[in-house]
PDB file of C-alpha atoms in Angstrom:
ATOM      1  CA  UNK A   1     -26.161  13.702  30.746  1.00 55.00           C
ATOM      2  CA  UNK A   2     -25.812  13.519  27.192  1.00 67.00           C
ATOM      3  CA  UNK A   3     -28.313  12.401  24.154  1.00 78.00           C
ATOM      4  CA  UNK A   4     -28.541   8.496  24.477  1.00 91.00           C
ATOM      5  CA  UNK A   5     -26.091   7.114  21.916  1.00 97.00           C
ATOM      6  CA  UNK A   6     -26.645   4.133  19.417  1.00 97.00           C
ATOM      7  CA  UNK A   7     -23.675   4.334  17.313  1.00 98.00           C
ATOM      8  CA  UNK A   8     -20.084   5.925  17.232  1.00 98.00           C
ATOM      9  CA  UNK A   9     -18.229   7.247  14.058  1.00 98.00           C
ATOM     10  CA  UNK A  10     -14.663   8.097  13.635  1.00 98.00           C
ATOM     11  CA  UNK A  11     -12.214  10.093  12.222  1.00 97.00           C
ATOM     12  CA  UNK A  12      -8.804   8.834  11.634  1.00 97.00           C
ATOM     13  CA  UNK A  13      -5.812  11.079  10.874  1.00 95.00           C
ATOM     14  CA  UNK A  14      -4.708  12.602  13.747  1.00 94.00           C
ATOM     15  CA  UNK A  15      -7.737  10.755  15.678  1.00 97.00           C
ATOM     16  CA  UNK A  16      -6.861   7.119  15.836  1.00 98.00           C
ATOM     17  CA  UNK A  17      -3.922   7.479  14.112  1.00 97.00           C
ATOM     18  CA  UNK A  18      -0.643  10.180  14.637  1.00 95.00           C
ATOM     19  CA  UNK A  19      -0.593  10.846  10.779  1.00 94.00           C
ATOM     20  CA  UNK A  20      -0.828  14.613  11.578  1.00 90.00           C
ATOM     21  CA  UNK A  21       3.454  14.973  12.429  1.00 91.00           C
ATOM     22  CA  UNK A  22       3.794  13.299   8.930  1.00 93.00           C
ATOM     23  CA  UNK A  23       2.155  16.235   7.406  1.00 92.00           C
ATOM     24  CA  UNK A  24       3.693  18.769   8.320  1.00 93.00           C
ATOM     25  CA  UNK A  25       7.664  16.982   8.506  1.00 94.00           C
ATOM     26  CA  UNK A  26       7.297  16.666   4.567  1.00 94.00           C
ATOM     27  CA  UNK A  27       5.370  19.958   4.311  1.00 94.00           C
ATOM     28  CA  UNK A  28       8.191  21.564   5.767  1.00 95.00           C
ATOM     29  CA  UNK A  29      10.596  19.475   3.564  1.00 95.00           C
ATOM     30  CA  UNK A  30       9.122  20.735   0.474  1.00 94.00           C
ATOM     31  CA  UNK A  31       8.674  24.646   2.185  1.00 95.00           C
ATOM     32  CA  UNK A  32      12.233  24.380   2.459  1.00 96.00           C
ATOM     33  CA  UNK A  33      13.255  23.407  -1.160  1.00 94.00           C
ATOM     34  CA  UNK A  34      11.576  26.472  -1.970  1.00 95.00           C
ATOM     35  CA  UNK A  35      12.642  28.705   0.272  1.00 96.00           C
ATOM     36  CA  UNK A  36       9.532  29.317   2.353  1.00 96.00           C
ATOM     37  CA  UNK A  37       9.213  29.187   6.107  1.00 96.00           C
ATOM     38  CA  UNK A  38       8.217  26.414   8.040  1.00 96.00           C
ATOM     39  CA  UNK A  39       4.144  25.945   7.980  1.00 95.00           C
ATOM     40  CA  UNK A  40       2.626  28.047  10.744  1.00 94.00           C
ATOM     41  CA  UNK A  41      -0.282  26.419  13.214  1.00 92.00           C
ATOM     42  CA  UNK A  42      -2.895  28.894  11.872  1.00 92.00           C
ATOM     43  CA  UNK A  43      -2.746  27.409   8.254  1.00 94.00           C
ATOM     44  CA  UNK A  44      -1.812  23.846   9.313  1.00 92.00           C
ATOM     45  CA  UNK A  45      -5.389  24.288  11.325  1.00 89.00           C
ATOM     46  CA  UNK A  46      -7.208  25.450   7.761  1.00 89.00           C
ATOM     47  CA  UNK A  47      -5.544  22.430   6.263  1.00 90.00           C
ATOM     48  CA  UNK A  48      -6.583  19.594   8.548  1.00 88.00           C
ATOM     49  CA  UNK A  49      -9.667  17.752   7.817  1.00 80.00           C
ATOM     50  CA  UNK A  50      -9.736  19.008   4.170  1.00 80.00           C
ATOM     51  CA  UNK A  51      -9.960  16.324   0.854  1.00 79.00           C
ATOM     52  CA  UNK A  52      -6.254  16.478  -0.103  1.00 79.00           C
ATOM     53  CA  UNK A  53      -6.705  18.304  -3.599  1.00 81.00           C
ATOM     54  CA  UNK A  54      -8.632  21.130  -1.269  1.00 85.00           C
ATOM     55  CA  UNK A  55      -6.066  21.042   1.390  1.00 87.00           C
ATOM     56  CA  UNK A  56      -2.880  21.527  -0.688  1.00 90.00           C
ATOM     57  CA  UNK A  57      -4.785  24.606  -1.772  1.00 93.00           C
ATOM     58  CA  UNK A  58      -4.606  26.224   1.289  1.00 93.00           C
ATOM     59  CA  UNK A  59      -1.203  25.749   1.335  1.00 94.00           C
ATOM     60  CA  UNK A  60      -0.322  26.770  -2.266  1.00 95.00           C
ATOM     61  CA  UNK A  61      -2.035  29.962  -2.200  1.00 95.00           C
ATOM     62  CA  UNK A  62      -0.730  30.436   1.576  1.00 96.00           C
ATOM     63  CA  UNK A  63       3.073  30.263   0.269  1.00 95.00           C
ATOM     64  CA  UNK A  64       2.542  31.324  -3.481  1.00 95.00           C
ATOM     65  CA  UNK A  65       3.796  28.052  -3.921  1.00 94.00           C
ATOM     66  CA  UNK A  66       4.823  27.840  -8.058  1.00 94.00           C
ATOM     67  CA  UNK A  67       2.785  24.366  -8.167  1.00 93.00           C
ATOM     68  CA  UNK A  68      -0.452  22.580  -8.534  1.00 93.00           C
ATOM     69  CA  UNK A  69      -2.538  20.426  -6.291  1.00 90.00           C
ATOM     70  CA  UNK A  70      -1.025  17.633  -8.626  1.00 89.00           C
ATOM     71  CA  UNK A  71       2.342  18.631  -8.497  1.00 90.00           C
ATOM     72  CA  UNK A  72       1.908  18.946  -4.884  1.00 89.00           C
ATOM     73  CA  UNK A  73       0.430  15.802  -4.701  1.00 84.00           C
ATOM     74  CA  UNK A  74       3.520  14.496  -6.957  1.00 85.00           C
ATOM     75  CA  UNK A  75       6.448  15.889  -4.619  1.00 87.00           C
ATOM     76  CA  UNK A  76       5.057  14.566  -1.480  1.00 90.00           C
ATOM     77  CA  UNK A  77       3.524  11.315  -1.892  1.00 87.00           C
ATOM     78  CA  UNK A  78       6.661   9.104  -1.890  1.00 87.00           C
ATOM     79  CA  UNK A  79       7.878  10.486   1.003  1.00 90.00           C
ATOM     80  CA  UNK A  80       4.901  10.064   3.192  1.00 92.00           C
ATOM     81  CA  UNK A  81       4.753   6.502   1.839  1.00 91.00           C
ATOM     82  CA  UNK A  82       7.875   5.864   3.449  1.00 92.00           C
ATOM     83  CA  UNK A  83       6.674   7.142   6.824  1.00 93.00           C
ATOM     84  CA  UNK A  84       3.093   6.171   6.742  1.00 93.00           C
ATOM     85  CA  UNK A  85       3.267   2.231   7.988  1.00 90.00           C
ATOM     86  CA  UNK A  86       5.513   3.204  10.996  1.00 92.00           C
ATOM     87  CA  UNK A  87       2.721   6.038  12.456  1.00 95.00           C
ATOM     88  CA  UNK A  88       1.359   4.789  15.938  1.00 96.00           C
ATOM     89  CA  UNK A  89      -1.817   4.754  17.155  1.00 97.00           C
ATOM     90  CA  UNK A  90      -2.909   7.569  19.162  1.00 96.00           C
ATOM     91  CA  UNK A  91      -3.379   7.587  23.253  1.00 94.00           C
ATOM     92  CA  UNK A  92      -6.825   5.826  24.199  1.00 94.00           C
ATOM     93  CA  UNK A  93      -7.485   4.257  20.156  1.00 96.00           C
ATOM     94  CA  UNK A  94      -6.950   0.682  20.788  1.00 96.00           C
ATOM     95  CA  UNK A  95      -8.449   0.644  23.870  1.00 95.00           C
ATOM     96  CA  UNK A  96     -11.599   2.619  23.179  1.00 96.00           C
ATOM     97  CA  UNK A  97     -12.273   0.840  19.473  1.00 97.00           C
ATOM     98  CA  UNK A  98     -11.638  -2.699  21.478  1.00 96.00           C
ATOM     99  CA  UNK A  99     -14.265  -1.458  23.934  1.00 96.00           C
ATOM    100  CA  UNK A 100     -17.234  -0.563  21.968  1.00 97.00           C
ATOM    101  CA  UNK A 101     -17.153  -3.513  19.761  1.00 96.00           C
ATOM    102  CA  UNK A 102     -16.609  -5.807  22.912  1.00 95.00           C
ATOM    103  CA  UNK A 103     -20.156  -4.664  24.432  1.00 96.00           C
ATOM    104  CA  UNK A 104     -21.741  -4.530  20.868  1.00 96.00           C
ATOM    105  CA  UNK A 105     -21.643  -1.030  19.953  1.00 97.00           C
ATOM    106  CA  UNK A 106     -22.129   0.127  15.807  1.00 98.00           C
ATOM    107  CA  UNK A 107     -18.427   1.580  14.752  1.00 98.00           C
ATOM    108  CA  UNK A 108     -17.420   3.213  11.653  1.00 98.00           C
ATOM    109  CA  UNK A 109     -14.749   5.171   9.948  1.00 98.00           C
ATOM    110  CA  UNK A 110     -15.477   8.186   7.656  1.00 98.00           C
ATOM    111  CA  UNK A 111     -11.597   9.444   6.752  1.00 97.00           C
ATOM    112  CA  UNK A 112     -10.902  12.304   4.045  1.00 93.00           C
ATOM    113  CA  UNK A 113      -7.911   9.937   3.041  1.00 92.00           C
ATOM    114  CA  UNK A 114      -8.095   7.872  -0.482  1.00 92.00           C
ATOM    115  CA  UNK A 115      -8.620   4.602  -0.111  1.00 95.00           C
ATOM    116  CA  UNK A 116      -4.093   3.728  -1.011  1.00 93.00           C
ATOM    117  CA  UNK A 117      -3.335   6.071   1.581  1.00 92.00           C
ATOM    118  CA  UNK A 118      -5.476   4.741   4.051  1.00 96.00           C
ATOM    119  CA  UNK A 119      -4.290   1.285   3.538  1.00 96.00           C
ATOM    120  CA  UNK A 120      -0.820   2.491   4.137  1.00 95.00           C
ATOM    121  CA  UNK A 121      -1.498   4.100   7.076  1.00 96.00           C
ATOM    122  CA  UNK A 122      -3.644   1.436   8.283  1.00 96.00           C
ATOM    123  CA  UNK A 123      -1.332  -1.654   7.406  1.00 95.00           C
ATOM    124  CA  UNK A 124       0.722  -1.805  11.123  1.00 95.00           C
ATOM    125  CA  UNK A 125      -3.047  -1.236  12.936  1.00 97.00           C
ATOM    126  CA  UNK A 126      -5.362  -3.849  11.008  1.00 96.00           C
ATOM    127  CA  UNK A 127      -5.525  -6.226  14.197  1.00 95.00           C
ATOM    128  CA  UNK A 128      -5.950  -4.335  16.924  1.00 95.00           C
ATOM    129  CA  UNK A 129      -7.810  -1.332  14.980  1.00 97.00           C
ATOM    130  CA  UNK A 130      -9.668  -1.214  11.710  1.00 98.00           C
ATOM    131  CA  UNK A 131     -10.456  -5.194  11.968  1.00 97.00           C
ATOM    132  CA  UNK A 132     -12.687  -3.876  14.690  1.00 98.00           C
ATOM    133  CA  UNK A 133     -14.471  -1.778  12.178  1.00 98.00           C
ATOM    134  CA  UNK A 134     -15.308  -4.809   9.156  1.00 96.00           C
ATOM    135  CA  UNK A 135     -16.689  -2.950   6.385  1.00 96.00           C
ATOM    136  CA  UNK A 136     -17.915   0.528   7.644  1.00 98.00           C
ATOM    137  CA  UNK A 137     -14.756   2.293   6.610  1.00 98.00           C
ATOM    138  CA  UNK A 138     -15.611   4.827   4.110  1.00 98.00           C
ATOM    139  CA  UNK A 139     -13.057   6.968   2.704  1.00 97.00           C
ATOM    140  CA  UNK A 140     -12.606  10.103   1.187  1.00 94.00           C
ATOM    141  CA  UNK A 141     -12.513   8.909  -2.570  1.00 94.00           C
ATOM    142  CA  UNK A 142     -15.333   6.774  -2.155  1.00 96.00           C
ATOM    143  CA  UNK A 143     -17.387   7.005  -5.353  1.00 96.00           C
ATOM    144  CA  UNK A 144     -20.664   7.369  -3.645  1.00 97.00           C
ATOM    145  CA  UNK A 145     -19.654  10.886  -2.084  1.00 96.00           C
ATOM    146  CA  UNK A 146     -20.197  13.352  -4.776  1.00 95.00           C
ATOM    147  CA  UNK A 147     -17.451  14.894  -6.079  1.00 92.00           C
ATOM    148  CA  UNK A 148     -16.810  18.484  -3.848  1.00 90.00           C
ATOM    149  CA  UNK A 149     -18.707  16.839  -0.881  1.00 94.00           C
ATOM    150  CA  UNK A 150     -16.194  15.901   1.448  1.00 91.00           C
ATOM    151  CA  UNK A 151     -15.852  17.473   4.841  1.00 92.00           C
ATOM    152  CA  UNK A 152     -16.836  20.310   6.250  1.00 92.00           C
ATOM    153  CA  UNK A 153     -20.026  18.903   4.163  1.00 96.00           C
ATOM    154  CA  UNK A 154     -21.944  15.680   6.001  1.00 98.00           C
ATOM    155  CA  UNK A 155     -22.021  13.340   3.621  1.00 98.00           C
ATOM    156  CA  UNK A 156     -19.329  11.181   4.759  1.00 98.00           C
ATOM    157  CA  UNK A 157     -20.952  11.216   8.257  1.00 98.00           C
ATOM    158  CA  UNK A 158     -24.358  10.080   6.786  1.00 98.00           C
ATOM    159  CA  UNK A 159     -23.029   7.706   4.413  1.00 98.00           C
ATOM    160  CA  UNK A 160     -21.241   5.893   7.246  1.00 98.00           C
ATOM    161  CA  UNK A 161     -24.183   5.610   9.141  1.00 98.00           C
ATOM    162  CA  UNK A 162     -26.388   4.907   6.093  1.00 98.00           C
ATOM    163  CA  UNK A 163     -23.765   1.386   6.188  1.00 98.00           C
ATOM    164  CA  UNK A 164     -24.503   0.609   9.768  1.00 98.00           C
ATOM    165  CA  UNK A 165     -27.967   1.044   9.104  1.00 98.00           C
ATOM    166  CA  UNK A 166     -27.810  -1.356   6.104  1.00 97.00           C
ATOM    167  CA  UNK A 167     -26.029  -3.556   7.754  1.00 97.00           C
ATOM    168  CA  UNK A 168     -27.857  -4.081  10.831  1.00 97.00           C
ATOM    169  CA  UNK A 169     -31.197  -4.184   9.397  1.00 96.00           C
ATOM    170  CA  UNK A 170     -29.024  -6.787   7.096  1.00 96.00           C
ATOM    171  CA  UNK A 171     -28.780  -9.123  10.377  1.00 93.00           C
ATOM    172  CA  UNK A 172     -32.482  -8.173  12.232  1.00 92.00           C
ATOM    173  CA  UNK A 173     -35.218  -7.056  10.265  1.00 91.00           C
ATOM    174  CA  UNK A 174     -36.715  -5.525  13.192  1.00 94.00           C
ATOM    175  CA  UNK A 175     -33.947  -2.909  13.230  1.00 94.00           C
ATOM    176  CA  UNK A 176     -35.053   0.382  14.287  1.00 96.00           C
ATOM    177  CA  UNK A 177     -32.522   2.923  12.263  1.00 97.00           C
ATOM    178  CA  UNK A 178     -30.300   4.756  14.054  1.00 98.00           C
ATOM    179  CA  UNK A 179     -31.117   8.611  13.692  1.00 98.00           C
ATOM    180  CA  UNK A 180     -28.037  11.443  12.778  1.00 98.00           C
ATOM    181  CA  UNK A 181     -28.856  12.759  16.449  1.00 97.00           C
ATOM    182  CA  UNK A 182     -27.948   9.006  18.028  1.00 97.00           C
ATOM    183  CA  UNK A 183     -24.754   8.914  16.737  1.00 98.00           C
ATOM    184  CA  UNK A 184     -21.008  10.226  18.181  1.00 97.00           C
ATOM    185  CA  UNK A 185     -18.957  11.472  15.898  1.00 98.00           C
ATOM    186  CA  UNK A 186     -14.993  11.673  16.779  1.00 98.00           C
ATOM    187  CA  UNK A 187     -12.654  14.685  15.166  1.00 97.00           C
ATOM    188  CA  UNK A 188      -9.381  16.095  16.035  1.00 95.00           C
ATOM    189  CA  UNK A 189     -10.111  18.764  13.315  1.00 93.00           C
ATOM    190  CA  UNK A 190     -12.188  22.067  13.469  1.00 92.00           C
ATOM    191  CA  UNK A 191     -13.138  21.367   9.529  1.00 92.00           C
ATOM    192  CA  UNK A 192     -14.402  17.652  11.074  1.00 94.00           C
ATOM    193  CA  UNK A 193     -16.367  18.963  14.033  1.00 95.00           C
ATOM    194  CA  UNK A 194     -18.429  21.525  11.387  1.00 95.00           C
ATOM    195  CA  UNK A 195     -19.486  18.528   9.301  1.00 96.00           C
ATOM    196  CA  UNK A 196     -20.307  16.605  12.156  1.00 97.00           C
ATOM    197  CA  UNK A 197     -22.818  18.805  13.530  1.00 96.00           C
ATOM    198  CA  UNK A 198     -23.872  19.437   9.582  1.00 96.00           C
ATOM    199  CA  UNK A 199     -24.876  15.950   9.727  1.00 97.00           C
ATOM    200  CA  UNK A 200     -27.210  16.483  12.915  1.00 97.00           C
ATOM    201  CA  UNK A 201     -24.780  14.314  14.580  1.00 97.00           C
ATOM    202  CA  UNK A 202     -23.040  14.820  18.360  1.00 96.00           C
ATOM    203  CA  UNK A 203     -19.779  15.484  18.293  1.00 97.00           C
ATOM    204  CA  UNK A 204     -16.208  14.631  20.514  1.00 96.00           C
ATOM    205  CA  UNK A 205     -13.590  17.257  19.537  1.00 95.00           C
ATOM    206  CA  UNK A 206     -10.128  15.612  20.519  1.00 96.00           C
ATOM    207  CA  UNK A 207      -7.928  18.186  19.339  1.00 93.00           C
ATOM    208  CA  UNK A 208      -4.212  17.686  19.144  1.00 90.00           C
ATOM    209  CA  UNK A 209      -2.956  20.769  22.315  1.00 87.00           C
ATOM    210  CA  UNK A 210      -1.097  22.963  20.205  1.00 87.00           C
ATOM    211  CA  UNK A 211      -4.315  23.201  17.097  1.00 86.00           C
ATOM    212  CA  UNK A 212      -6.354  23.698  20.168  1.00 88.00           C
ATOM    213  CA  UNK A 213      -4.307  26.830  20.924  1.00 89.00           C
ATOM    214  CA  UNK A 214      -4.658  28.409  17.547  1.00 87.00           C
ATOM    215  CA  UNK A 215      -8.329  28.593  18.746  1.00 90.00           C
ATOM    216  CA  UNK A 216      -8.203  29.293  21.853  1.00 88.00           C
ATOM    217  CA  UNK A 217     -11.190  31.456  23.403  1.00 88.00           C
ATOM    218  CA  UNK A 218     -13.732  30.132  20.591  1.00 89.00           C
ATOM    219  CA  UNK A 219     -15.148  26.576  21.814  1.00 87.00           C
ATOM    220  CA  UNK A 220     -18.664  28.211  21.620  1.00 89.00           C
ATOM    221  CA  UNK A 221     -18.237  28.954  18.375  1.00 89.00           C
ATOM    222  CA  UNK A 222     -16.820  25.466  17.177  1.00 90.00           C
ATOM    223  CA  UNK A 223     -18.735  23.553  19.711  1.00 92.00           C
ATOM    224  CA  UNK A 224     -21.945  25.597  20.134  1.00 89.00           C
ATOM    225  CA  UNK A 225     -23.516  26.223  23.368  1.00 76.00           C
ATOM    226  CA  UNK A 226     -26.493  23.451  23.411  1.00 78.00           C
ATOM    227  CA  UNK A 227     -23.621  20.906  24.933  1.00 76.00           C
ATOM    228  CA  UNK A 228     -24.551  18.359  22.732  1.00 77.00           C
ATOM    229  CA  UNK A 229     -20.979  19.000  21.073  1.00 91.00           C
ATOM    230  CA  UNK A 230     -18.000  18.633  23.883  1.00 92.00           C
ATOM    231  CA  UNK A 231     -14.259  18.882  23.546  1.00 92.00           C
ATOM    232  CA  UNK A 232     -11.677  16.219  25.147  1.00 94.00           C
ATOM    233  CA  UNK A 233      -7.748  16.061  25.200  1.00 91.00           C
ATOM    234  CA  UNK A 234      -7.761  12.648  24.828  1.00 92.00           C
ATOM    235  CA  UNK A 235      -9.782   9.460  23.594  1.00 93.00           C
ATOM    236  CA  UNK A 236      -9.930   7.790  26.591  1.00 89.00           C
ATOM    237  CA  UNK A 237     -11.054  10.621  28.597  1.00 90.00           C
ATOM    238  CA  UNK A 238     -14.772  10.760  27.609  1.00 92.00           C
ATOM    239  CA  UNK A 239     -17.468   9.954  29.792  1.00 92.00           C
ATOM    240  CA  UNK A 240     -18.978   6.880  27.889  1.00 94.00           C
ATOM    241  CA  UNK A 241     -21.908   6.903  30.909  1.00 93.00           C
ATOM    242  CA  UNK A 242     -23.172   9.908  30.080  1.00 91.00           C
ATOM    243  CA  UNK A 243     -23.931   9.193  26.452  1.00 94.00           C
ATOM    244  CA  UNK A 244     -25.539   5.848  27.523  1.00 94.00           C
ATOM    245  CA  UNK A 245     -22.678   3.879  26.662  1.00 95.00           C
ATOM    246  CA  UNK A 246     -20.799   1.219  28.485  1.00 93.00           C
ATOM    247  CA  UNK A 247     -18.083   2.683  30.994  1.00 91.00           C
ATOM    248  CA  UNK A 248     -14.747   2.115  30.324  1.00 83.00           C
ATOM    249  CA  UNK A 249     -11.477   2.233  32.022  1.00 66.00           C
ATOM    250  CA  UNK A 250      -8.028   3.002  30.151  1.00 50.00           C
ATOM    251  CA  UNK A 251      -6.138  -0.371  30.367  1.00 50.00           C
ATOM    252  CA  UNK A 252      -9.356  -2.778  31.804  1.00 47.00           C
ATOM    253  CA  UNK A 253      -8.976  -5.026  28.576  1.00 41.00           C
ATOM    254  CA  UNK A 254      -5.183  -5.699  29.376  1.00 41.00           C
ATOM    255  CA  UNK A 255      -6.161  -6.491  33.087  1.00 37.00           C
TER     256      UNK A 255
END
């Protein structure tokens, strides 16, 4: 049995939303223009989770790239504007997200994508997603995380449940806060699972198979060993009883 849950927070890329593939297709398109191999697991896996400007570091200095972050930035954005409104939702999103708020459970999003790129991802999914979420969406260049605070740090996390908080006690002002250690935090990345716990927070790793590999043999040290922090292949494979929360059955709210 888990900690008794008030409130669940979530990533997106590559957690709600299969923006991950994008990545790397127009990594490797620019790798290839010049001349460098295709991007290996091991770096993809320091890259995920990461601000942008931080995580086209990684793979500058990785593959001596002759560019900036801005450059970077520059050679990749219009391509992954063209791909970004066609991404899918990942296994168990819909399904889960439609779940909690249909029994009354506190949602948010805390993504490390700017606020344009999230609403291009986000377009195709506002309905049956993020309309589920109303205003507790924070992103990753939202002014009230100080600059060189984004994940691994907490403060995404804590602002995002800082907003539930205000908003609640907003609609009952006998709201009793919801704590760091009542919350669930949701992360397909290693970088997302450290700032997670960072914030005092329990988390769901649901890492994509093949990341999962590259760190294979080392859940205790991502995870811990207190089993507050578990790790999932899927979304809709969590045990929702066990953290107090309403069961839920893949496919119940299409039945």
């Amino acid at each position: 049995m888990g900690p008794k849950i008030r409130a669940c927070i979530f990533d997106m890329d590559g957690l709600l939303l299969d923006t991950e593939q994008v990545y790397t297709d127009v990594t490797n398109e620019l790798l290839a223009s010049y001349g460098k191999p295709n991007l290996p697991l091991e770096i993809k896996a320091q890259m995920m989770g990461r601000p942008g400007p931080y995580a086209a570091q990684v793979l500058i200095d990785w593959a001596n790239l002759p560019v900036t972050a801005s450059e970077y930035f520059a050679e990749t954005s219009k391509r992954q504007t063209e791909l970004w409104p066609a991404v899918r939702a990942m296994p168990g999103a819909v399904e889960l997200i439609q779940h909690l708020k249909e029994h009354g459970v506190p949602i948010a999003v805390a993504t490390s994508s700017h606020r344009r790129n999230f609403e291009l991802k986000s377009a195709a999914h506002v309905d049956t997603l993020f309309a589920h979420f109303g205003e507790h969406i924070i992103v990753g260049d939202d002014p009230r995380i100080p600059t060189g605070r984004g994940k691994p740090y907490p403060d995404i996390w804590l602002l995002a449940l800082n907003t539930l908080n205000t908003s609640l006690a907003s609609t009952n002002p006998s709201h009793t806060p919801i704590l760091p250690s009542e919350c669930l935090v949701f992360e397909d990345s290693v970088l997302g699972v450290e700032s997670g716990r960072a914030a005092g927070m329990n988390v769901v790793w649901v890492p994509d198979g093949r990341i999962k590999a590259v760190f294979e043999g080392k859940d205790e040290e991502i995870l811990g060993v207190d089993g507050a922090h578990i790790a999932v292949d899927e979304l809709g494979h969590l045990d929702l009883e066990g953290y107090g929360l309403p069961r839920m059955r893949i496919g119940e709210l299409e039945n």
